[in-house]
XYZ file of C-alpha atoms in Angstrom:
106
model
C -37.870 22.005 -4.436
C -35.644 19.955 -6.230
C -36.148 16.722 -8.012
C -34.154 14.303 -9.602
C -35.086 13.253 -13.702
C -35.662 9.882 -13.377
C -33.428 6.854 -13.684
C -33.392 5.152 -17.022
C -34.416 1.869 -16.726
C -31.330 0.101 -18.521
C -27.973 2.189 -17.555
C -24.973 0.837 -18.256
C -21.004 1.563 -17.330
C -17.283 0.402 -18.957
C -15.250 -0.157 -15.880
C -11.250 -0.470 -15.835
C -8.104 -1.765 -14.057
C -4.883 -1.445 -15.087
C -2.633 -4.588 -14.790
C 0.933 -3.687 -15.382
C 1.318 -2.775 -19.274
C -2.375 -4.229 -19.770
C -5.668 -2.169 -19.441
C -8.608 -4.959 -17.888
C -12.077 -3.442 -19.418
C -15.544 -4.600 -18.680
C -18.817 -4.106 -19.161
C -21.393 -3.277 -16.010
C -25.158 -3.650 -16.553
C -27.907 -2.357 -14.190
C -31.117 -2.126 -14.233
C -34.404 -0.689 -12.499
C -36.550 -4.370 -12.611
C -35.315 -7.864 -13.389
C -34.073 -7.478 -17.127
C -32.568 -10.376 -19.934
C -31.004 -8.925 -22.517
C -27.972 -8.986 -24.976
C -25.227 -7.375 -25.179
C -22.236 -6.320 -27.534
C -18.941 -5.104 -26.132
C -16.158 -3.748 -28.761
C -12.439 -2.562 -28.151
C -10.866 -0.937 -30.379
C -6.747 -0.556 -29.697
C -4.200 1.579 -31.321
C -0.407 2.480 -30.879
C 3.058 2.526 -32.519
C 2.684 -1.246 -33.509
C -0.456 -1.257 -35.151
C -4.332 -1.614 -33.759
C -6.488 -4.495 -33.155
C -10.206 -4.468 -32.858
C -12.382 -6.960 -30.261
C -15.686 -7.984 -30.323
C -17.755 -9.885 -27.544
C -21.120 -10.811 -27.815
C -23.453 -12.297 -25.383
C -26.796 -12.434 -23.096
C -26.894 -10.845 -19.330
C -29.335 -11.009 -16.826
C -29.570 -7.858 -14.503
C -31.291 -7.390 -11.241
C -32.174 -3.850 -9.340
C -28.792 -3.490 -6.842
C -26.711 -5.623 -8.803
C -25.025 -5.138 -11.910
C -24.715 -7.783 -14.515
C -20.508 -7.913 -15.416
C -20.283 -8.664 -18.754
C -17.181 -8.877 -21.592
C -13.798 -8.838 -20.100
C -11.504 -7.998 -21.918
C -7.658 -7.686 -21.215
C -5.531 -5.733 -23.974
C -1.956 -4.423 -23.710
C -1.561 -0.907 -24.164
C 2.018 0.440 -25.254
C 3.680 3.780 -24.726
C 1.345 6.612 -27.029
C -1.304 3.622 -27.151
C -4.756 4.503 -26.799
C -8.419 2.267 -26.375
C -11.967 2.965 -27.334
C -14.448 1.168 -25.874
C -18.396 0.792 -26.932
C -21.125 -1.228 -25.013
C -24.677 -1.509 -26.475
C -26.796 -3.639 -24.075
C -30.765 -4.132 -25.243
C -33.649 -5.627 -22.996
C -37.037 -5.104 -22.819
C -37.648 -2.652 -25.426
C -34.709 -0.560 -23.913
C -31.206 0.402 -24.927
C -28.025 1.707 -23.178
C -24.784 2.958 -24.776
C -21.945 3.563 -22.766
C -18.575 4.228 -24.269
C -14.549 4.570 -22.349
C -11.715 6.075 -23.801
C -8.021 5.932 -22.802
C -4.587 6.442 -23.516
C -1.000 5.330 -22.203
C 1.489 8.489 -22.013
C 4.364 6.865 -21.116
């Protein structure tokens, strides 16, 4: 018989939409009980014209069923551009690191 590990109790995601030239990116917090915790969202952004870094910082409340969307963050991405992304969320005694990376070919 099969059986699935367990479910951390903190999990988190870095979602995306692409807006024209512009990459959205947020953070998506879930958890098993009712958690408050903090949470630290960096971008990191590189092309032909240089790189910039972003750094968001705040406190999230998450409930079972329902993530918690946390640090938006809207950066344009040109031609050979690419975007790292880290999120470190902390509640309870638990932590959850979730990281995104992308890149604009053309």
């Amino acid at each position: 018989m099969h059986v699935d590990p367990p479910r951390p109790p903190l999990v988190c995601d870095v979602a995306q939409e692409i807006a024209g030239d512009a990459v959205v990116l947020w953070g998506a917090i879930s958890a098993q009980t009712d958690a408050r915790g903090k949470y630290v969202i960096t971008v990191r952004k590189s092309g032909p014209t240089g790189a910039s870094n972003i750094r968001q910082a705040g406190e999230f409340i998450a409930r079972p069923g329902s993530a918690a969307a946390v640090g938006r963050v809207s950066v344009r991405i040109e031609p050979g551009g690419s975007f790292d992304v880290v999120l470190t969320a902390e509640a309870d005694g638990q932590e959850a690191v979730c990281t995104r990376r992308g890149e604009r070919v053309k």
